[in-house]
PDB file of C-alpha atoms in Angstrom:
ATOM      1  CA  UNK K   1      -8.790-235.925  -0.968  1.00 62.00           C
ATOM      2  CA  UNK K   2      -9.590-234.316  -4.284  1.00 63.00           C
ATOM      3  CA  UNK K   3      -7.259-235.284  -7.066  1.00 86.00           C
ATOM      4  CA  UNK K   4      -6.711-234.365 -10.676  1.00 94.00           C
ATOM      5  CA  UNK K   5      -4.382-236.427 -12.879  1.00 95.00           C
ATOM      6  CA  UNK K   6      -3.431-235.490 -16.420  1.00 96.00           C
ATOM      7  CA  UNK K   7      -1.881-237.752 -19.011  1.00 96.00           C
ATOM      8  CA  UNK K   8       0.373-237.916 -20.830  1.00 96.00           C
ATOM      9  CA  UNK K   9       2.837-235.526 -19.199  1.00 96.00           C
ATOM     10  CA  UNK K  10       4.213-234.624 -22.606  1.00 97.00           C
ATOM     11  CA  UNK K  11       2.989-235.230 -26.141  1.00 98.00           C
ATOM     12  CA  UNK K  12       4.701-234.588 -29.437  1.00 97.00           C
ATOM     13  CA  UNK K  13       2.586-234.507 -32.573  1.00 97.00           C
ATOM     14  CA  UNK K  14       3.292-233.820 -36.180  1.00 97.00           C
ATOM     15  CA  UNK K  15       1.247-231.038 -37.691  1.00 97.00           C
ATOM     16  CA  UNK K  16      -2.135-232.470 -38.711  1.00 96.00           C
ATOM     17  CA  UNK K  17      -1.871-235.522 -36.429  1.00 97.00           C
ATOM     18  CA  UNK K  18      -4.968-235.534 -34.226  1.00 97.00           C
ATOM     19  CA  UNK K  19      -4.838-236.776 -30.635  1.00 98.00           C
ATOM     20  CA  UNK K  20      -6.407-236.459 -27.184  1.00 98.00           C
ATOM     21  CA  UNK K  21      -5.279-235.326 -23.759  1.00 98.00           C
ATOM     22  CA  UNK K  22      -6.780-236.935 -20.672  1.00 98.00           C
ATOM     23  CA  UNK K  23      -7.810-235.488 -17.311  1.00 98.00           C
ATOM     24  CA  UNK K  24      -9.108-237.905 -14.681  1.00 97.00           C
ATOM     25  CA  UNK K  25     -10.507-236.604 -11.415  1.00 94.00           C
ATOM     26  CA  UNK K  26     -11.826-237.676  -8.049  1.00 90.00           C
ATOM     27  CA  UNK K  27     -13.822-235.005  -6.241  1.00 83.00           C
ATOM     28  CA  UNK K  28     -16.701-235.001  -3.815  1.00 77.00           C
ATOM     29  CA  UNK K  29     -19.295-233.703  -6.211  1.00 82.00           C
ATOM     30  CA  UNK K  30     -18.209-231.832  -9.318  1.00 87.00           C
ATOM     31  CA  UNK K  31     -19.278-228.212  -9.748  1.00 87.00           C
ATOM     32  CA  UNK K  32     -17.217-227.710 -12.878  1.00 91.00           C
ATOM     33  CA  UNK K  33     -14.206-228.883 -14.874  1.00 95.00           C
ATOM     34  CA  UNK K  34     -11.996-226.295 -16.522  1.00 96.00           C
ATOM     35  CA  UNK K  35      -9.408-226.424 -19.296  1.00 98.00           C
ATOM     36  CA  UNK K  36      -6.661-223.834 -19.630  1.00 98.00           C
ATOM     37  CA  UNK K  37      -3.840-223.236 -22.079  1.00 98.00           C
ATOM     38  CA  UNK K  38      -0.513-221.898 -20.801  1.00 97.00           C
ATOM     39  CA  UNK K  39       2.306-220.578 -22.968  1.00 97.00           C
ATOM     40  CA  UNK K  40       5.849-220.495 -21.544  1.00 94.00           C
ATOM     41  CA  UNK K  41       6.378-217.644 -19.099  1.00 92.00           C
ATOM     42  CA  UNK K  42       2.725-216.564 -19.154  1.00 94.00           C
ATOM     43  CA  UNK K  43      -0.366-217.023 -17.032  1.00 96.00           C
ATOM     44  CA  UNK K  44      -2.921-219.717 -17.904  1.00 97.00           C
ATOM     45  CA  UNK K  45      -5.574-218.711 -20.416  1.00 96.00           C
ATOM     46  CA  UNK K  46      -9.094-220.001 -19.882  1.00 95.00           C
ATOM     47  CA  UNK K  47     -10.480-222.282 -22.620  1.00 96.00           C
ATOM     48  CA  UNK K  48     -13.589-224.195 -21.489  1.00 94.00           C
ATOM     49  CA  UNK K  49     -15.855-225.041 -18.597  1.00 94.00           C
ATOM     50  CA  UNK K  50     -17.804-228.319 -18.490  1.00 95.00           C
ATOM     51  CA  UNK K  51     -20.459-228.921 -15.861  1.00 92.00           C
ATOM     52  CA  UNK K  52     -22.066-232.303 -16.428  1.00 91.00           C
ATOM     53  CA  UNK K  53     -21.317-235.707 -17.966  1.00 93.00           C
ATOM     54  CA  UNK K  54     -22.020-235.759 -21.668  1.00 95.00           C
ATOM     55  CA  UNK K  55     -21.328-232.085 -22.169  1.00 96.00           C
ATOM     56  CA  UNK K  56     -19.037-231.004 -24.999  1.00 97.00           C
ATOM     57  CA  UNK K  57     -17.466-227.643 -25.888  1.00 97.00           C
ATOM     58  CA  UNK K  58     -15.547-226.665 -29.036  1.00 96.00           C
ATOM     59  CA  UNK K  59     -13.206-223.894 -30.000  1.00 94.00           C
ATOM     60  CA  UNK K  60     -11.375-223.991 -33.315  1.00 94.00           C
ATOM     61  CA  UNK K  61      -9.327-227.225 -33.338  1.00 96.00           C
ATOM     62  CA  UNK K  62     -10.092-228.049 -29.692  1.00 97.00           C
ATOM     63  CA  UNK K  63     -12.995-230.051 -28.351  1.00 98.00           C
ATOM     64  CA  UNK K  64     -13.503-230.860 -24.678  1.00 98.00           C
ATOM     65  CA  UNK K  65     -15.702-233.678 -23.428  1.00 98.00           C
ATOM     66  CA  UNK K  66     -16.715-234.812 -19.952  1.00 96.00           C
ATOM     67  CA  UNK K  67     -17.687-238.127 -18.364  1.00 93.00           C
ATOM     68  CA  UNK K  68     -18.324-238.890 -14.716  1.00 90.00           C
ATOM     69  CA  UNK K  69     -14.659-239.613 -14.041  1.00 92.00           C
ATOM     70  CA  UNK K  70     -12.621-237.931 -16.752  1.00 96.00           C
ATOM     71  CA  UNK K  71     -12.410-235.292 -19.419  1.00 98.00           C
ATOM     72  CA  UNK K  72     -10.725-235.352 -22.784  1.00 98.00           C
ATOM     73  CA  UNK K  73      -9.315-232.489 -24.783  1.00 98.00           C
ATOM     74  CA  UNK K  74      -9.346-233.568 -28.409  1.00 98.00           C
ATOM     75  CA  UNK K  75      -7.055-231.713 -30.798  1.00 97.00           C
ATOM     76  CA  UNK K  76      -7.964-232.079 -34.445  1.00 97.00           C
ATOM     77  CA  UNK K  77      -5.334-231.431 -37.119  1.00 97.00           C
ATOM     78  CA  UNK K  78      -3.086-229.452 -34.767  1.00 97.00           C
ATOM     79  CA  UNK K  79      -0.801-226.666 -35.899  1.00 97.00           C
ATOM     80  CA  UNK K  80       2.526-225.561 -34.399  1.00 97.00           C
ATOM     81  CA  UNK K  81       0.766-222.624 -32.721  1.00 97.00           C
ATOM     82  CA  UNK K  82      -1.207-225.111 -30.626  1.00 97.00           C
ATOM     83  CA  UNK K  83       2.019-225.968 -28.806  1.00 98.00           C
ATOM     84  CA  UNK K  84       1.526-225.129 -25.131  1.00 98.00           C
ATOM     85  CA  UNK K  85       0.887-226.716 -21.766  1.00 97.00           C
ATOM     86  CA  UNK K  86      -2.752-227.635 -21.252  1.00 98.00           C
ATOM     87  CA  UNK K  87      -4.035-227.587 -17.684  1.00 98.00           C
ATOM     88  CA  UNK K  88      -7.136-229.224 -16.290  1.00 97.00           C
ATOM     89  CA  UNK K  89      -8.813-228.090 -13.053  1.00 95.00           C
ATOM     90  CA  UNK K  90     -11.896-229.082 -11.105  1.00 92.00           C
ATOM     91  CA  UNK K  91     -14.123-227.323  -8.636  1.00 89.00           C
ATOM     92  CA  UNK K  92     -15.704-229.438  -5.920  1.00 82.00           C
ATOM     93  CA  UNK K  93     -19.248-228.916  -4.746  1.00 74.00           C
ATOM     94  CA  UNK K  94     -18.560-229.566  -1.087  1.00 66.00           C
ATOM     95  CA  UNK K  95     -17.451-227.103   1.561  1.00 56.00           C
ATOM     96  CA  UNK K  96     -17.453-223.338   1.771  1.00 48.00           C
ATOM     97  CA  UNK K  97     -14.362-222.659  -0.319  1.00 57.00           C
ATOM     98  CA  UNK K  98     -16.365-221.472  -3.275  1.00 62.00           C
ATOM     99  CA  UNK K  99     -14.305-220.670  -6.317  1.00 69.00           C
ATOM    100  CA  UNK K 100     -11.321-222.776  -5.335  1.00 83.00           C
ATOM    101  CA  UNK K 101      -9.942-224.969  -8.151  1.00 89.00           C
ATOM    102  CA  UNK K 102      -7.775-228.086  -7.940  1.00 91.00           C
ATOM    103  CA  UNK K 103      -5.290-228.258 -10.817  1.00 94.00           C
ATOM    104  CA  UNK K 104      -3.584-231.144 -12.554  1.00 95.00           C
ATOM    105  CA  UNK K 105       0.101-230.868 -13.457  1.00 95.00           C
ATOM    106  CA  UNK K 106      -0.610-230.357 -17.130  1.00 96.00           C
ATOM    107  CA  UNK K 107       0.235-231.910 -20.481  1.00 97.00           C
ATOM    108  CA  UNK K 108       2.997-230.239 -22.457  1.00 97.00           C
ATOM    109  CA  UNK K 109       2.031-230.411 -26.122  1.00 98.00           C
ATOM    110  CA  UNK K 110       4.549-229.854 -28.905  1.00 98.00           C
ATOM    111  CA  UNK K 111       3.377-229.760 -32.516  1.00 97.00           C
ATOM    112  CA  UNK K 112       6.139-229.833 -35.090  1.00 96.00           C
ATOM    113  CA  UNK K 113       5.795-228.884 -38.741  1.00 94.00           C
TER     114      UNK K 113
ATOM    115  CA  UNK B   1     -12.486-208.533 -21.141  1.00 68.00           C
ATOM    116  CA  UNK B   2     -11.404-209.475 -17.652  1.00 66.00           C
ATOM    117  CA  UNK B   3      -8.042-208.080 -16.817  1.00 91.00           C
ATOM    118  CA  UNK B   4      -5.795-209.211 -13.989  1.00 96.00           C
ATOM    119  CA  UNK B   5      -2.534-207.343 -13.647  1.00 96.00           C
ATOM    120  CA  UNK B   6       0.498-208.049 -11.501  1.00 96.00           C
ATOM    121  CA  UNK B   7       2.922-205.407 -10.338  1.00 91.00           C
ATOM    122  CA  UNK B   8       6.087-206.946 -11.805  1.00 93.00           C
ATOM    123  CA  UNK B   9       6.929-209.532 -14.475  1.00 94.00           C
ATOM    124  CA  UNK B  10      10.401-210.176 -13.084  1.00 96.00           C
ATOM    125  CA  UNK B  11      11.770-209.548  -9.604  1.00 97.00           C
ATOM    126  CA  UNK B  12      15.143-210.295  -8.019  1.00 97.00           C
ATOM    127  CA  UNK B  13      15.485-210.088  -4.249  1.00 97.00           C
ATOM    128  CA  UNK B  14      18.003-211.056  -1.606  1.00 97.00           C
ATOM    129  CA  UNK B  15      17.516-213.628   1.149  1.00 98.00           C
ATOM    130  CA  UNK B  16      15.842-212.057   4.166  1.00 97.00           C
ATOM    131  CA  UNK B  17      14.210-209.183   2.289  1.00 97.00           C
ATOM    132  CA  UNK B  18      10.505-208.457   2.674  1.00 97.00           C
ATOM    133  CA  UNK B  19       8.800-208.839  -0.696  1.00 97.00           C
ATOM    134  CA  UNK B  20       5.439-207.524  -1.839  1.00 97.00           C
ATOM    135  CA  UNK B  21       3.667-208.903  -4.894  1.00 98.00           C
ATOM    136  CA  UNK B  22       0.564-207.027  -5.911  1.00 97.00           C
ATOM    137  CA  UNK B  23      -2.386-208.068  -8.004  1.00 97.00           C
ATOM    138  CA  UNK B  24      -5.257-205.952  -9.305  1.00 97.00           C
ATOM    139  CA  UNK B  25      -8.403-207.096 -11.118  1.00 96.00           C
ATOM    140  CA  UNK B  26     -10.883-204.853 -12.882  1.00 94.00           C
ATOM    141  CA  UNK B  27     -14.004-207.069 -12.951  1.00 90.00           C
ATOM    142  CA  UNK B  28     -15.355-206.530  -9.445  1.00 91.00           C
ATOM    143  CA  UNK B  29     -14.630-210.175  -8.598  1.00 91.00           C
ATOM    144  CA  UNK B  30     -15.220-211.346  -5.041  1.00 90.00           C
ATOM    145  CA  UNK B  31     -12.612-214.118  -5.012  1.00 91.00           C
ATOM    146  CA  UNK B  32      -8.897-213.706  -5.510  1.00 94.00           C
ATOM    147  CA  UNK B  33      -6.122-216.297  -5.387  1.00 96.00           C
ATOM    148  CA  UNK B  34      -2.342-216.554  -5.181  1.00 97.00           C
ATOM    149  CA  UNK B  35      -0.530-219.582  -6.632  1.00 97.00           C
ATOM    150  CA  UNK B  36       3.051-220.538  -7.174  1.00 97.00           C
ATOM    151  CA  UNK B  37       4.098-222.686 -10.101  1.00 97.00           C
ATOM    152  CA  UNK B  38       7.215-224.825 -10.154  1.00 95.00           C
ATOM    153  CA  UNK B  39       8.387-227.351 -12.789  1.00 90.00           C
ATOM    154  CA  UNK B  40       7.014-230.803 -12.057  1.00 86.00           C
ATOM    155  CA  UNK B  41       4.807-229.567  -9.207  1.00 89.00           C
ATOM    156  CA  UNK B  42       2.148-227.686 -11.110  1.00 89.00           C
ATOM    157  CA  UNK B  43       0.061-224.868  -9.637  1.00 94.00           C
ATOM    158  CA  UNK B  44      -0.105-224.811  -5.860  1.00 95.00           C
ATOM    159  CA  UNK B  45      -2.502-222.583  -3.955  1.00 95.00           C
ATOM    160  CA  UNK B  46      -0.882-220.338  -1.351  1.00 97.00           C
ATOM    161  CA  UNK B  47      -3.759-218.173  -0.100  1.00 96.00           C
ATOM    162  CA  UNK B  48      -7.122-216.993  -1.299  1.00 94.00           C
ATOM    163  CA  UNK B  49      -9.658-214.365  -0.331  1.00 94.00           C
ATOM    164  CA  UNK B  50     -13.421-214.341  -0.833  1.00 90.00           C
ATOM    165  CA  UNK B  51     -14.059-210.824   0.426  1.00 88.00           C
ATOM    166  CA  UNK B  52     -12.305-207.673   1.546  1.00 91.00           C
ATOM    167  CA  UNK B  53     -10.227-208.306   4.668  1.00 87.00           C
ATOM    168  CA  UNK B  54     -11.022-212.031   4.484  1.00 89.00           C
ATOM    169  CA  UNK B  55      -8.394-214.663   3.754  1.00 92.00           C
ATOM    170  CA  UNK B  56      -8.024-218.411   3.826  1.00 92.00           C
ATOM    171  CA  UNK B  57      -4.925-220.574   3.735  1.00 94.00           C
ATOM    172  CA  UNK B  58      -4.348-222.714   0.715  1.00 93.00           C
ATOM    173  CA  UNK B  59      -2.103-225.736   0.521  1.00 92.00           C
ATOM    174  CA  UNK B  60       1.287-224.072   1.085  1.00 96.00           C
ATOM    175  CA  UNK B  61       0.846-220.904   3.196  1.00 97.00           C
ATOM    176  CA  UNK B  62       4.037-221.227   5.227  1.00 96.00           C
ATOM    177  CA  UNK B  63       6.357-218.269   4.762  1.00 96.00           C
ATOM    178  CA  UNK B  64       3.663-216.134   3.148  1.00 98.00           C
ATOM    179  CA  UNK B  65       0.967-213.710   4.235  1.00 97.00           C
ATOM    180  CA  UNK B  66      -1.654-211.762   2.299  1.00 97.00           C
ATOM    181  CA  UNK B  67      -3.564-208.520   2.476  1.00 96.00           C
ATOM    182  CA  UNK B  68      -6.854-207.516   0.916  1.00 96.00           C
ATOM    183  CA  UNK B  69      -7.798-203.989   1.900  1.00 93.00           C
ATOM    184  CA  UNK B  70      -9.768-203.252  -1.263  1.00 95.00           C
ATOM    185  CA  UNK B  71     -11.913-205.550  -3.365  1.00 95.00           C
ATOM    186  CA  UNK B  72      -9.820-205.162  -6.499  1.00 96.00           C
ATOM    187  CA  UNK B  73      -6.390-205.607  -4.903  1.00 97.00           C
ATOM    188  CA  UNK B  74      -4.793-208.691  -3.344  1.00 97.00           C
ATOM    189  CA  UNK B  75      -1.212-208.598  -2.114  1.00 97.00           C
ATOM    190  CA  UNK B  76       1.132-211.485  -1.365  1.00 98.00           C
ATOM    191  CA  UNK B  77       3.849-210.818   1.183  1.00 98.00           C
ATOM    192  CA  UNK B  78       7.014-212.779   1.747  1.00 97.00           C
ATOM    193  CA  UNK B  79       8.014-211.673   5.232  1.00 94.00           C
ATOM    194  CA  UNK B  80      11.616-212.877   4.904  1.00 97.00           C
ATOM    195  CA  UNK B  81      12.407-214.198   1.450  1.00 97.00           C
ATOM    196  CA  UNK B  82      14.297-217.460   1.146  1.00 97.00           C
ATOM    197  CA  UNK B  83      15.883-219.164  -1.856  1.00 97.00           C
ATOM    198  CA  UNK B  84      13.213-221.885  -1.860  1.00 97.00           C
ATOM    199  CA  UNK B  85      10.651-219.196  -2.622  1.00 98.00           C
ATOM    200  CA  UNK B  86      12.181-218.654  -6.044  1.00 98.00           C
ATOM    201  CA  UNK B  87       9.250-219.423  -8.324  1.00 97.00           C
ATOM    202  CA  UNK B  88       6.616-218.132 -10.740  1.00 97.00           C
ATOM    203  CA  UNK B  89       3.800-216.470  -8.811  1.00 98.00           C
ATOM    204  CA  UNK B  90       0.362-216.263 -10.384  1.00 98.00           C
ATOM    205  CA  UNK B  91      -2.637-214.279  -9.248  1.00 98.00           C
ATOM    206  CA  UNK B  92      -6.197-215.153 -10.302  1.00 96.00           C
ATOM    207  CA  UNK B  93      -9.732-213.985  -9.661  1.00 94.00           C
ATOM    208  CA  UNK B  94     -13.294-215.102 -10.191  1.00 89.00           C
ATOM    209  CA  UNK B  95     -16.731-213.826  -9.363  1.00 83.00           C
ATOM    210  CA  UNK B  96     -19.856-215.249  -7.782  1.00 73.00           C
ATOM    211  CA  UNK B  97     -21.965-214.317 -10.791  1.00 70.00           C
ATOM    212  CA  UNK B  98     -19.725-215.883 -13.388  1.00 65.00           C
ATOM    213  CA  UNK B  99     -19.070-219.455 -14.399  1.00 69.00           C
ATOM    214  CA  UNK B 100     -16.494-219.986 -11.623  1.00 81.00           C
ATOM    215  CA  UNK B 101     -13.615-219.987 -14.074  1.00 88.00           C
ATOM    216  CA  UNK B 102     -10.572-218.206 -12.731  1.00 92.00           C
ATOM    217  CA  UNK B 103      -8.823-215.524 -14.752  1.00 94.00           C
ATOM    218  CA  UNK B 104      -5.091-215.296 -14.349  1.00 97.00           C
ATOM    219  CA  UNK B 105      -2.577-212.499 -14.430  1.00 97.00           C
ATOM    220  CA  UNK B 106       0.641-212.699 -16.470  1.00 96.00           C
ATOM    221  CA  UNK B 107       2.712-213.933 -13.521  1.00 97.00           C
ATOM    222  CA  UNK B 108       5.729-212.661 -11.602  1.00 97.00           C
ATOM    223  CA  UNK B 109       8.942-214.609 -11.861  1.00 97.00           C
ATOM    224  CA  UNK B 110      10.664-214.102  -8.517  1.00 98.00           C
ATOM    225  CA  UNK B 111      14.296-215.001  -7.966  1.00 98.00           C
ATOM    226  CA  UNK B 112      15.661-214.942  -4.422  1.00 98.00           C
ATOM    227  CA  UNK B 113      19.462-214.866  -4.238  1.00 97.00           C
TER     228      UNK B 113
END
């Protein structure tokens, strides 16, 4: 069974304190790994897609990396506005359910001034 | 920009009522999805559709049905609402020509009394 596990469940950082969020996965062939940001009471907002081990993507203070078994979302010098829940999802290569994603439960990030 | 809209942000219904949640996307996407999101449980897939009039069950379809009469519109139906269906409902879509990332609507917070 495909599984996505995110850690930690919650993370509190002081403004400027860099850290990383982890997403480990077990799928039968990876078509893509996706990172989303979700603010309270809103729908998830797409951040990145990674397709193969070794790939990296960056956006402002966020950098996502991918290995064969996990992905990291590195946050450099975070600001309070980076506070949100970050979701990881994977798409498996097998089967006919194209487009279906399997989501982790998320990491709730709080950045305090 | 991809836009996914949902018919209501907040909805309050009584036990036993029939409830319709509607979702519209404007990017000509083939695939559409309905999730519910509950604290501690993450996003759970209820139903999805990969074409007009086509539907597939997700992980928690019990108590729900769906309708897709037009490509841009995907409706979630609660035939007889129950209190355990109180949740945040999120609609998403993606297309065959894109990068497989799903784009989400703003969500509908449904309360069943």
